[in-house]
Amino acid sequence: MTAERFPEFPEPADLSEDELRALLERAVPQLPAPAQRLERVKEKAARRRRRRVAGVSATAVVAVTAAGLVLPGLRDGGTTGSPAPPAVSRLAPPASGSSTASGAATDRREPTPTATGPATGPPAATEAVVRHHYPELSGLDLMLPADWGTLTAPKTGAVFTSSQDLGLPTDGCVKPLDGFCTPLARTLEPGGVLIMMTLQHNKLMADKFRTSARPATPSEVVGACRTVGGTAQTTAAITDTADTDVIVQVSVCLARPAKGQQEQLDDALTNAAFS
């Protein structure tokens, strides 16, 4: 096997200057002209910018699409975030089988508690009180919150006032439990009040109550009041200062009364008047 032979080059000393220059030109490749190198650099930079712009545009399209899927409010022209679900109200069990289809209850707005209070009841809210007139009770006037409703039981003549919606039971309160009818659309909420009033005519008893100046007094909570969530009960006998035989017997059922609430009701009963 013969060894590979490389081409022999003449020694530099044996070459003339022109021959040496020609030999170097053949051995070393010529570089492109400076102008050509600048054009290639510009072309590479332009291609790099086009790729970068295309990548940013694609990323923006993907981000907008994702935002439209995650935030439906943006598609509908609304605010950011998911729309709030509709509110669901929960009603307490009906009281005494009441039905708003019977009786003559006044339309009124259901008060919304602003805060949850301690075990003794929510804090008393500042409510506007107005004169409530009861023609069925010989013209009795009571200063009570403006949004309280009134209902009359035609079969018994009893008049009811409450901080919650009223509705007569199917029997029309003819046979109330423990003598106390509870015509409520639902059980009393904390701070709720139900007042039952009945008119009597007895000159002897009216004179007795008038001279004793009997104020509203706490009494035992009867079963009917407890059934609708009551935790306290007050009774009173209201008489006319005009020396008549009129007596209005009052029974008040309260559910976890707020601080000062029972005293305010007692004052309203004690300072009642007839017109």
PDB file of C-alpha atoms in Angstrom:
ATOM      1  CA  MET A   1       0.000   0.000   0.000  1.00  0.00           C
ATOM      2  CA  THR A   2       1.472   3.192  -1.087  1.00  0.00           C
ATOM      3  CA  ALA A   3       1.429   6.246   1.127  1.00  0.00           C
ATOM      4  CA  GLU A   4      -0.809   9.122  -0.061  1.00  0.00           C
ATOM      5  CA  ARG A   5       1.220  11.835  -1.549  1.00  0.00           C
ATOM      6  CA  PHE A   6       0.220  15.498  -1.101  1.00  0.00           C
ATOM      7  CA  PRO A   7       0.870  17.984  -3.838  1.00  0.00           C
ATOM      8  CA  GLU A   8       4.161  19.602  -3.465  1.00  0.00           C
ATOM      9  CA  PHE A   9       4.348  23.360  -3.403  1.00  0.00           C
ATOM     10  CA  PRO A  10       7.464  25.214  -4.336  1.00  0.00           C
ATOM     11  CA  GLU A  11       9.377  26.828  -1.577  1.00  0.00           C
ATOM     12  CA  PRO A  12       8.510  30.496  -0.996  1.00  0.00           C
ATOM     13  CA  ALA A  13      12.115  31.455  -1.586  1.00  0.00           C
ATOM     14  CA  ASP A  14      11.928  30.089  -5.156  1.00  0.00           C
ATOM     15  CA  LEU A  15       8.777  32.140  -6.024  1.00  0.00           C
ATOM     16  CA  SER A  16       8.631  35.594  -7.376  1.00  0.00           C
ATOM     17  CA  GLU A  17       6.432  38.250  -5.772  1.00  0.00           C
ATOM     18  CA  ASP A  18       3.667  37.843  -8.394  1.00  0.00           C
ATOM     19  CA  GLU A  19       3.702  34.063  -8.070  1.00  0.00           C
ATOM     20  CA  LEU A  20       3.540  34.298  -4.264  1.00  0.00           C
ATOM     21  CA  ARG A  21       0.530  36.646  -4.431  1.00  0.00           C
ATOM     22  CA  ALA A  22      -1.291  34.289  -6.803  1.00  0.00           C
ATOM     23  CA  LEU A  23      -0.559  31.334  -4.516  1.00  0.00           C
ATOM     24  CA  LEU A  24      -1.989  33.149  -1.476  1.00  0.00           C
ATOM     25  CA  GLU A  25      -5.130  34.160  -3.365  1.00  0.00           C
ATOM     26  CA  ARG A  26      -5.756  30.504  -4.280  1.00  0.00           C
ATOM     27  CA  ALA A  27      -5.176  29.265  -0.714  1.00  0.00           C
ATOM     28  CA  VAL A  28      -7.274  31.919   1.132  1.00  0.00           C
ATOM     29  CA  PRO A  29     -10.904  32.499  -0.092  1.00  0.00           C
ATOM     30  CA  GLN A  30     -11.841  36.044  -0.838  1.00  0.00           C
ATOM     31  CA  LEU A  31     -14.391  37.695   1.497  1.00  0.00           C
ATOM     32  CA  PRO A  32     -17.411  39.409   0.009  1.00  0.00           C
ATOM     33  CA  ALA A  33     -17.242  43.099  -0.454  1.00  0.00           C
ATOM     34  CA  PRO A  34     -18.255  45.215   2.586  1.00  0.00           C
ATOM     35  CA  ALA A  35     -21.387  46.430   0.815  1.00  0.00           C
ATOM     36  CA  GLN A  36     -22.577  42.853   0.296  1.00  0.00           C
ATOM     37  CA  ARG A  37     -22.008  42.000   3.970  1.00  0.00           C
ATOM     38  CA  LEU A  38     -24.103  45.027   5.073  1.00  0.00           C
ATOM     39  CA  GLU A  39     -26.990  44.004   2.806  1.00  0.00           C
ATOM     40  CA  ARG A  40     -26.970  40.485   4.280  1.00  0.00           C
ATOM     41  CA  VAL A  41     -26.949  41.878   7.833  1.00  0.00           C
ATOM     42  CA  LYS A  42     -29.906  44.122   6.995  1.00  0.00           C
ATOM     43  CA  GLU A  43     -31.828  41.214   5.471  1.00  0.00           C
ATOM     44  CA  LYS A  44     -31.232  39.052   8.582  1.00  0.00           C
ATOM     45  CA  ALA A  45     -32.359  41.883  10.890  1.00  0.00           C
ATOM     46  CA  ALA A  46     -35.524  42.452   8.843  1.00  0.00           C
ATOM     47  CA  ARG A  47     -36.375  38.733   8.913  1.00  0.00           C
ATOM     48  CA  ARG A  48     -35.813  38.658  12.680  1.00  0.00           C
ATOM     49  CA  ARG A  49     -38.165  41.656  13.176  1.00  0.00           C
ATOM     50  CA  ARG A  50     -40.881  40.054  11.025  1.00  0.00           C
ATOM     51  CA  ARG A  51     -40.700  36.812  13.035  1.00  0.00           C
ATOM     52  CA  ARG A  52     -40.863  38.715  16.352  1.00  0.00           C
ATOM     53  CA  VAL A  53     -43.894  40.801  15.252  1.00  0.00           C
ATOM     54  CA  ALA A  54     -45.693  37.687  14.028  1.00  0.00           C
ATOM     55  CA  GLY A  55     -45.069  35.921  17.354  1.00  0.00           C
ATOM     56  CA  VAL A  56     -46.399  38.866  19.383  1.00  0.00           C
ATOM     57  CA  SER A  57     -49.537  39.112  17.218  1.00  0.00           C
ATOM     58  CA  ALA A  58     -50.307  35.410  17.645  1.00  0.00           C
ATOM     59  CA  THR A  59     -49.855  35.682  21.417  1.00  0.00           C
ATOM     60  CA  ALA A  60     -52.238  38.648  21.570  1.00  0.00           C
ATOM     61  CA  VAL A  61     -54.910  36.784  19.587  1.00  0.00           C
ATOM     62  CA  VAL A  62     -54.687  33.791  21.928  1.00  0.00           C
ATOM     63  CA  ALA A  63     -54.902  36.039  25.015  1.00  0.00           C
ATOM     64  CA  VAL A  64     -58.001  37.876  23.744  1.00  0.00           C
ATOM     65  CA  THR A  65     -59.696  34.600  22.834  1.00  0.00           C
ATOM     66  CA  ALA A  66     -58.989  33.166  26.274  1.00  0.00           C
ATOM     67  CA  ALA A  67     -60.299  36.314  27.945  1.00  0.00           C
ATOM     68  CA  GLY A  68     -63.531  36.046  25.973  1.00  0.00           C
ATOM     69  CA  LEU A  69     -63.995  32.464  27.158  1.00  0.00           C
ATOM     70  CA  VAL A  70     -63.146  33.083  30.805  1.00  0.00           C
ATOM     71  CA  LEU A  71     -64.877  36.459  31.207  1.00  0.00           C
ATOM     72  CA  PRO A  72     -68.297  36.278  29.525  1.00  0.00           C
ATOM     73  CA  GLY A  73     -69.046  39.774  30.773  1.00  0.00           C
ATOM     74  CA  LEU A  74     -66.535  41.123  28.206  1.00  0.00           C
ATOM     75  CA  ARG A  75     -68.377  39.507  25.319  1.00  0.00           C
ATOM     76  CA  ASP A  76     -71.689  40.985  26.485  1.00  0.00           C
ATOM     77  CA  GLY A  77     -70.321  44.466  26.997  1.00  0.00           C
ATOM     78  CA  GLY A  78     -70.652  44.175  30.780  1.00  0.00           C
ATOM     79  CA  THR A  79     -68.194  44.574  33.585  1.00  0.00           C
ATOM     80  CA  THR A  80     -65.385  42.149  34.225  1.00  0.00           C
ATOM     81  CA  GLY A  81     -66.076  39.036  36.223  1.00  0.00           C
ATOM     82  CA  SER A  82     -68.889  36.515  36.110  1.00  0.00           C
ATOM     83  CA  PRO A  83     -72.433  37.888  36.489  1.00  0.00           C
ATOM     84  CA  ALA A  84     -73.904  37.502  39.967  1.00  0.00           C
ATOM     85  CA  PRO A  85     -76.395  34.642  40.317  1.00  0.00           C
ATOM     86  CA  PRO A  86     -80.001  35.610  41.023  1.00  0.00           C
ATOM     87  CA  ALA A  87     -80.851  36.002  44.703  1.00  0.00           C
ATOM     88  CA  VAL A  88     -82.879  33.207  46.251  1.00  0.00           C
ATOM     89  CA  SER A  89     -85.164  34.070  49.128  1.00  0.00           C
ATOM     90  CA  ARG A  90     -85.972  31.551  51.817  1.00  0.00           C
ATOM     91  CA  LEU A  91     -89.279  31.677  53.607  1.00  0.00           C
ATOM     92  CA  ALA A  92     -89.864  30.377  57.083  1.00  0.00           C
ATOM     93  CA  PRO A  93     -92.647  27.828  57.696  1.00  0.00           C
ATOM     94  CA  PRO A  94     -96.172  29.294  57.613  1.00  0.00           C
ATOM     95  CA  ALA A  95     -97.651  30.160  60.991  1.00  0.00           C
ATOM     96  CA  SER A  96    -101.042  28.813  62.100  1.00  0.00           C
ATOM     97  CA  GLY A  97    -101.793  27.634  58.550  1.00  0.00           C
ATOM     98  CA  SER A  98    -102.178  31.249  57.482  1.00  0.00           C
ATOM     99  CA  SER A  99    -103.168  32.288  53.997  1.00  0.00           C
ATOM    100  CA  THR A 100    -102.965  35.794  52.574  1.00  0.00           C
ATOM    101  CA  ALA A 101    -105.957  35.013  50.391  1.00  0.00           C
ATOM    102  CA  SER A 102    -108.255  35.430  53.415  1.00  0.00           C
ATOM    103  CA  GLY A 103    -108.800  38.544  55.488  1.00  0.00           C
ATOM    104  CA  ALA A 104    -108.105  42.168  54.688  1.00  0.00           C
ATOM    105  CA  ALA A 105    -104.387  42.714  55.153  1.00  0.00           C
ATOM    106  CA  THR A 106    -102.774  45.978  54.143  1.00  0.00           C
ATOM    107  CA  ASP A 107     -99.930  45.959  51.647  1.00  0.00           C
ATOM    108  CA  ARG A 108     -96.590  46.660  53.263  1.00  0.00           C
ATOM    109  CA  ARG A 109     -92.899  46.204  52.665  1.00  0.00           C
ATOM    110  CA  GLU A 110     -91.031  43.452  54.473  1.00  0.00           C
ATOM    111  CA  PRO A 111     -88.285  45.045  56.652  1.00  0.00           C
ATOM    112  CA  THR A 112     -84.788  43.728  56.050  1.00  0.00           C
ATOM    113  CA  PRO A 113     -82.563  43.299  59.121  1.00  0.00           C
ATOM    114  CA  THR A 114     -79.333  45.252  58.765  1.00  0.00           C
ATOM    115  CA  ALA A 115     -77.219  43.177  61.135  1.00  0.00           C
ATOM    116  CA  THR A 116     -77.289  40.063  63.256  1.00  0.00           C
ATOM    117  CA  GLY A 117     -77.300  40.832  66.935  1.00  0.00           C
ATOM    118  CA  PRO A 118     -76.492  38.932  70.106  1.00  0.00           C
ATOM    119  CA  ALA A 119     -78.633  36.236  71.651  1.00  0.00           C
ATOM    120  CA  THR A 120     -81.008  38.860  73.067  1.00  0.00           C
ATOM    121  CA  GLY A 121     -81.916  40.036  69.576  1.00  0.00           C
ATOM    122  CA  PRO A 122     -80.640  42.338  66.828  1.00  0.00           C
ATOM    123  CA  PRO A 123     -79.777  45.952  67.613  1.00  0.00           C
ATOM    124  CA  ALA A 124     -82.765  48.268  67.484  1.00  0.00           C
ATOM    125  CA  ALA A 125     -82.932  50.130  64.183  1.00  0.00           C
ATOM    126  CA  THR A 126     -84.081  53.732  63.955  1.00  0.00           C
ATOM    127  CA  GLU A 127     -87.552  53.527  62.417  1.00  0.00           C
ATOM    128  CA  ALA A 128     -89.943  56.305  61.557  1.00  0.00           C
ATOM    129  CA  VAL A 129     -93.082  56.022  63.679  1.00  0.00           C
ATOM    130  CA  VAL A 130     -96.466  57.300  62.559  1.00  0.00           C
ATOM    131  CA  ARG A 131     -99.984  57.365  63.964  1.00  0.00           C
ATOM    132  CA  HIS A 132    -101.830  54.111  63.231  1.00  0.00           C
ATOM    133  CA  HIS A 133    -105.601  54.598  63.459  1.00  0.00           C
ATOM    134  CA  TYR A 134    -107.956  51.678  64.216  1.00  0.00           C
ATOM    135  CA  PRO A 135    -111.632  52.564  63.627  1.00  0.00           C
ATOM    136  CA  GLU A 136    -112.683  49.019  64.628  1.00  0.00           C
ATOM    137  CA  LEU A 137    -111.268  49.656  68.109  1.00  0.00           C
ATOM    138  CA  SER A 138    -113.390  52.739  68.863  1.00  0.00           C
ATOM    139  CA  GLY A 139    -110.864  55.004  67.138  1.00  0.00           C
ATOM    140  CA  LEU A 140    -107.715  53.829  68.931  1.00  0.00           C
ATOM    141  CA  ASP A 141    -104.460  55.551  67.912  1.00  0.00           C
ATOM    142  CA  LEU A 142    -101.000  53.995  68.383  1.00  0.00           C
ATOM    143  CA  MET A 143     -97.607  55.394  67.428  1.00  0.00           C
ATOM    144  CA  LEU A 144     -95.879  52.520  65.630  1.00  0.00           C
ATOM    145  CA  PRO A 145     -93.332  52.061  62.793  1.00  0.00           C
ATOM    146  CA  ALA A 146     -94.642  53.296  59.471  1.00  0.00           C
ATOM    147  CA  ASP A 147     -94.228  50.020  57.574  1.00  0.00           C
ATOM    148  CA  TRP A 148     -96.207  47.819  59.966  1.00  0.00           C
ATOM    149  CA  GLY A 149     -99.256  46.109  58.506  1.00  0.00           C
ATOM    150  CA  THR A 150    -102.787  45.714  59.900  1.00  0.00           C
ATOM    151  CA  LEU A 151    -105.374  42.943  59.520  1.00  0.00           C
ATOM    152  CA  THR A 152    -108.892  42.505  60.915  1.00  0.00           C
ATOM    153  CA  ALA A 153    -110.548  39.145  61.592  1.00  0.00           C
ATOM    154  CA  PRO A 154    -114.174  39.749  60.561  1.00  0.00           C
ATOM    155  CA  LYS A 155    -115.589  36.775  62.491  1.00  0.00           C
ATOM    156  CA  THR A 156    -114.117  37.825  65.837  1.00  0.00           C
ATOM    157  CA  GLY A 157    -113.493  41.546  65.476  1.00  0.00           C
ATOM    158  CA  ALA A 158    -109.879  41.122  66.585  1.00  0.00           C
ATOM    159  CA  VAL A 159    -107.373  43.513  65.011  1.00  0.00           C
ATOM    160  CA  PHE A 160    -103.758  42.538  64.377  1.00  0.00           C
ATOM    161  CA  THR A 161    -100.705  44.689  63.777  1.00  0.00           C
ATOM    162  CA  SER A 162     -97.301  43.249  62.927  1.00  0.00           C
ATOM    163  CA  SER A 163     -93.836  44.051  61.623  1.00  0.00           C
ATOM    164  CA  GLN A 164     -94.277  41.129  59.188  1.00  0.00           C
ATOM    165  CA  ASP A 165     -96.804  40.043  56.577  1.00  0.00           C
ATOM    166  CA  LEU A 166    -100.196  38.989  57.891  1.00  0.00           C
ATOM    167  CA  GLY A 167    -102.700  36.424  56.620  1.00  0.00           C
ATOM    168  CA  LEU A 168    -105.754  34.921  58.322  1.00  0.00           C
ATOM    169  CA  PRO A 169    -105.780  31.170  59.005  1.00  0.00           C
ATOM    170  CA  THR A 170    -108.446  29.049  57.392  1.00  0.00           C
ATOM    171  CA  ASP A 171    -110.745  29.188  60.442  1.00  0.00           C
ATOM    172  CA  GLY A 172    -110.611  32.992  60.614  1.00  0.00           C
ATOM    173  CA  CYS A 173    -109.154  32.998  64.147  1.00  0.00           C
ATOM    174  CA  VAL A 174    -112.450  31.707  65.604  1.00  0.00           C
ATOM    175  CA  LYS A 175    -110.694  29.138  67.806  1.00  0.00           C
ATOM    176  CA  PRO A 176    -107.227  30.522  68.566  1.00  0.00           C
ATOM    177  CA  LEU A 177    -104.747  28.499  70.599  1.00  0.00           C
ATOM    178  CA  ASP A 178    -104.562  29.804  74.196  1.00  0.00           C
ATOM    179  CA  GLY A 179    -106.843  32.670  73.193  1.00  0.00           C
ATOM    180  CA  PHE A 180    -104.094  34.206  71.041  1.00  0.00           C
ATOM    181  CA  CYS A 181    -104.437  34.038  67.260  1.00  0.00           C
ATOM    182  CA  THR A 182    -101.280  34.250  65.147  1.00  0.00           C
ATOM    183  CA  PRO A 183    -102.290  35.221  61.583  1.00  0.00           C
ATOM    184  CA  LEU A 184     -98.748  35.458  60.227  1.00  0.00           C
ATOM    185  CA  ALA A 185     -97.596  34.590  56.719  1.00  0.00           C
ATOM    186  CA  ARG A 186     -94.468  33.078  58.303  1.00  0.00           C
ATOM    187  CA  THR A 187     -92.874  32.746  61.713  1.00  0.00           C
ATOM    188  CA  LEU A 188     -91.430  35.778  63.446  1.00  0.00           C
ATOM    189  CA  GLU A 189     -87.859  36.724  62.646  1.00  0.00           C
ATOM    190  CA  PRO A 190     -85.548  38.107  65.373  1.00  0.00           C
ATOM    191  CA  GLY A 191     -86.994  41.480  66.342  1.00  0.00           C
ATOM    192  CA  GLY A 192     -90.403  40.580  64.875  1.00  0.00           C
ATOM    193  CA  VAL A 193     -93.585  41.718  66.640  1.00  0.00           C
ATOM    194  CA  LEU A 194     -97.225  40.577  66.496  1.00  0.00           C
ATOM    195  CA  ILE A 195     -99.929  42.519  68.359  1.00  0.00           C
ATOM    196  CA  MET A 196    -103.497  41.258  68.866  1.00  0.00           C
ATOM    197  CA  MET A 197    -106.142  43.769  70.047  1.00  0.00           C
ATOM    198  CA  THR A 198    -109.792  43.152  70.969  1.00  0.00           C
ATOM    199  CA  LEU A 199    -112.490  45.672  71.872  1.00  0.00           C
ATOM    200  CA  GLN A 200    -114.693  45.290  74.986  1.00  0.00           C
ATOM    201  CA  HIS A 201    -117.326  47.462  76.626  1.00  0.00           C
ATOM    202  CA  ASN A 202    -117.417  47.300  80.433  1.00  0.00           C
ATOM    203  CA  LYS A 203    -117.804  50.513  82.427  1.00  0.00           C
ATOM    204  CA  LEU A 204    -116.901  48.969  85.776  1.00  0.00           C
ATOM    205  CA  MET A 205    -113.702  47.379  84.502  1.00  0.00           C
ATOM    206  CA  ALA A 206    -112.862  50.444  82.416  1.00  0.00           C
ATOM    207  CA  ASP A 207    -113.082  52.647  85.522  1.00  0.00           C
ATOM    208  CA  LYS A 208    -110.876  50.219  87.442  1.00  0.00           C
ATOM    209  CA  PHE A 209    -108.183  50.155  84.763  1.00  0.00           C
ATOM    210  CA  ARG A 210    -108.382  53.934  84.401  1.00  0.00           C
ATOM    211  CA  THR A 211    -107.788  54.621  88.094  1.00  0.00           C
ATOM    212  CA  SER A 212    -105.019  52.059  88.430  1.00  0.00           C
ATOM    213  CA  ALA A 213    -103.231  53.425  85.365  1.00  0.00           C
ATOM    214  CA  ARG A 214    -102.208  49.906  84.501  1.00  0.00           C
ATOM    215  CA  PRO A 215     -99.166  50.005  82.239  1.00  0.00           C
ATOM    216  CA  ALA A 216     -98.078  47.336  79.806  1.00  0.00           C
ATOM    217  CA  THR A 217     -96.721  44.426  81.814  1.00  0.00           C
ATOM    218  CA  PRO A 218     -94.727  41.301  80.917  1.00  0.00           C
ATOM    219  CA  SER A 219     -96.705  38.060  81.003  1.00  0.00           C
ATOM    220  CA  GLU A 220     -96.148  34.361  80.497  1.00  0.00           C
ATOM    221  CA  VAL A 221     -95.383  33.395  76.915  1.00  0.00           C
ATOM    222  CA  VAL A 222     -98.351  31.302  75.778  1.00  0.00           C
ATOM    223  CA  GLY A 223     -98.024  28.337  73.438  1.00  0.00           C
ATOM    224  CA  ALA A 224     -99.411  30.196  70.432  1.00  0.00           C
ATOM    225  CA  CYS A 225     -96.723  32.868  70.734  1.00  0.00           C
ATOM    226  CA  ARG A 226     -93.974  30.272  71.120  1.00  0.00           C
ATOM    227  CA  THR A 227     -95.279  28.407  68.073  1.00  0.00           C
ATOM    228  CA  VAL A 228     -94.520  31.399  65.835  1.00  0.00           C
ATOM    229  CA  GLY A 229     -91.067  31.998  67.315  1.00  0.00           C
ATOM    230  CA  GLY A 230     -92.019  34.339  70.157  1.00  0.00           C
ATOM    231  CA  THR A 231     -89.717  34.563  73.168  1.00  0.00           C
ATOM    232  CA  ALA A 232     -91.438  37.362  75.144  1.00  0.00           C
ATOM    233  CA  GLN A 233     -95.006  38.500  75.670  1.00  0.00           C
ATOM    234  CA  THR A 234     -96.633  41.654  77.027  1.00  0.00           C
ATOM    235  CA  THR A 235    -100.273  42.439  77.912  1.00  0.00           C
ATOM    236  CA  ALA A 236    -102.068  45.721  78.476  1.00  0.00           C
ATOM    237  CA  ALA A 237    -105.554  47.170  78.925  1.00  0.00           C
ATOM    238  CA  ILE A 238    -106.081  50.501  77.169  1.00  0.00           C
ATOM    239  CA  THR A 239    -108.945  52.717  78.353  1.00  0.00           C
ATOM    240  CA  ASP A 240    -110.334  56.004  77.155  1.00  0.00           C
ATOM    241  CA  THR A 241    -109.634  59.063  79.310  1.00  0.00           C
ATOM    242  CA  ALA A 242    -113.085  60.398  78.375  1.00  0.00           C
ATOM    243  CA  ASP A 243    -114.715  58.191  81.036  1.00  0.00           C
ATOM    244  CA  THR A 244    -116.260  55.730  78.593  1.00  0.00           C
ATOM    245  CA  ASP A 245    -116.810  51.976  78.883  1.00  0.00           C
ATOM    246  CA  VAL A 246    -114.231  51.230  76.191  1.00  0.00           C
ATOM    247  CA  ILE A 247    -111.467  48.727  76.944  1.00  0.00           C
ATOM    248  CA  VAL A 248    -108.958  47.488  74.376  1.00  0.00           C
ATOM    249  CA  GLN A 249    -107.264  44.303  75.507  1.00  0.00           C
ATOM    250  CA  VAL A 250    -103.780  44.024  73.988  1.00  0.00           C
ATOM    251  CA  SER A 251    -101.406  41.071  73.759  1.00  0.00           C
ATOM    252  CA  VAL A 252     -97.934  41.520  72.235  1.00  0.00           C
ATOM    253  CA  CYS A 253     -95.734  38.626  71.048  1.00  0.00           C
ATOM    254  CA  LEU A 254     -92.047  39.426  70.416  1.00  0.00           C
ATOM    255  CA  ALA A 255     -89.250  37.305  68.957  1.00  0.00           C
ATOM    256  CA  ARG A 256     -85.833  37.992  70.475  1.00  0.00           C
ATOM    257  CA  PRO A 257     -86.534  41.708  70.985  1.00  0.00           C
ATOM    258  CA  ALA A 258     -83.637  44.091  70.531  1.00  0.00           C
ATOM    259  CA  LYS A 259     -82.374  46.198  73.373  1.00  0.00           C
ATOM    260  CA  GLY A 260     -84.946  48.892  74.098  1.00  0.00           C
ATOM    261  CA  GLN A 261     -87.513  47.503  71.652  1.00  0.00           C
ATOM    262  CA  GLN A 262     -89.885  46.153  74.302  1.00  0.00           C
ATOM    263  CA  GLU A 263     -89.722  49.429  76.249  1.00  0.00           C
ATOM    264  CA  GLN A 264     -90.631  51.379  73.087  1.00  0.00           C
ATOM    265  CA  LEU A 265     -93.663  49.167  72.515  1.00  0.00           C
ATOM    266  CA  ASP A 266     -94.709  49.510  76.157  1.00  0.00           C
ATOM    267  CA  ASP A 267     -94.542  53.291  75.828  1.00  0.00           C
ATOM    268  CA  ALA A 268     -96.671  53.150  72.672  1.00  0.00           C
ATOM    269  CA  LEU A 269     -99.359  51.170  74.517  1.00  0.00           C
ATOM    270  CA  THR A 270     -99.213  53.294  77.678  1.00  0.00           C
ATOM    271  CA  ASN A 271     -99.521  56.541  75.685  1.00  0.00           C
ATOM    272  CA  ALA A 272    -102.284  55.294  73.379  1.00  0.00           C
ATOM    273  CA  ALA A 273    -105.198  57.636  72.694  1.00  0.00           C
ATOM    274  CA  PHE A 274    -108.659  57.632  71.101  1.00  0.00           C
ATOM    275  CA  SER A 275    -109.851  60.002  68.391  1.00  0.00           C
TER     276      SER A 275
END
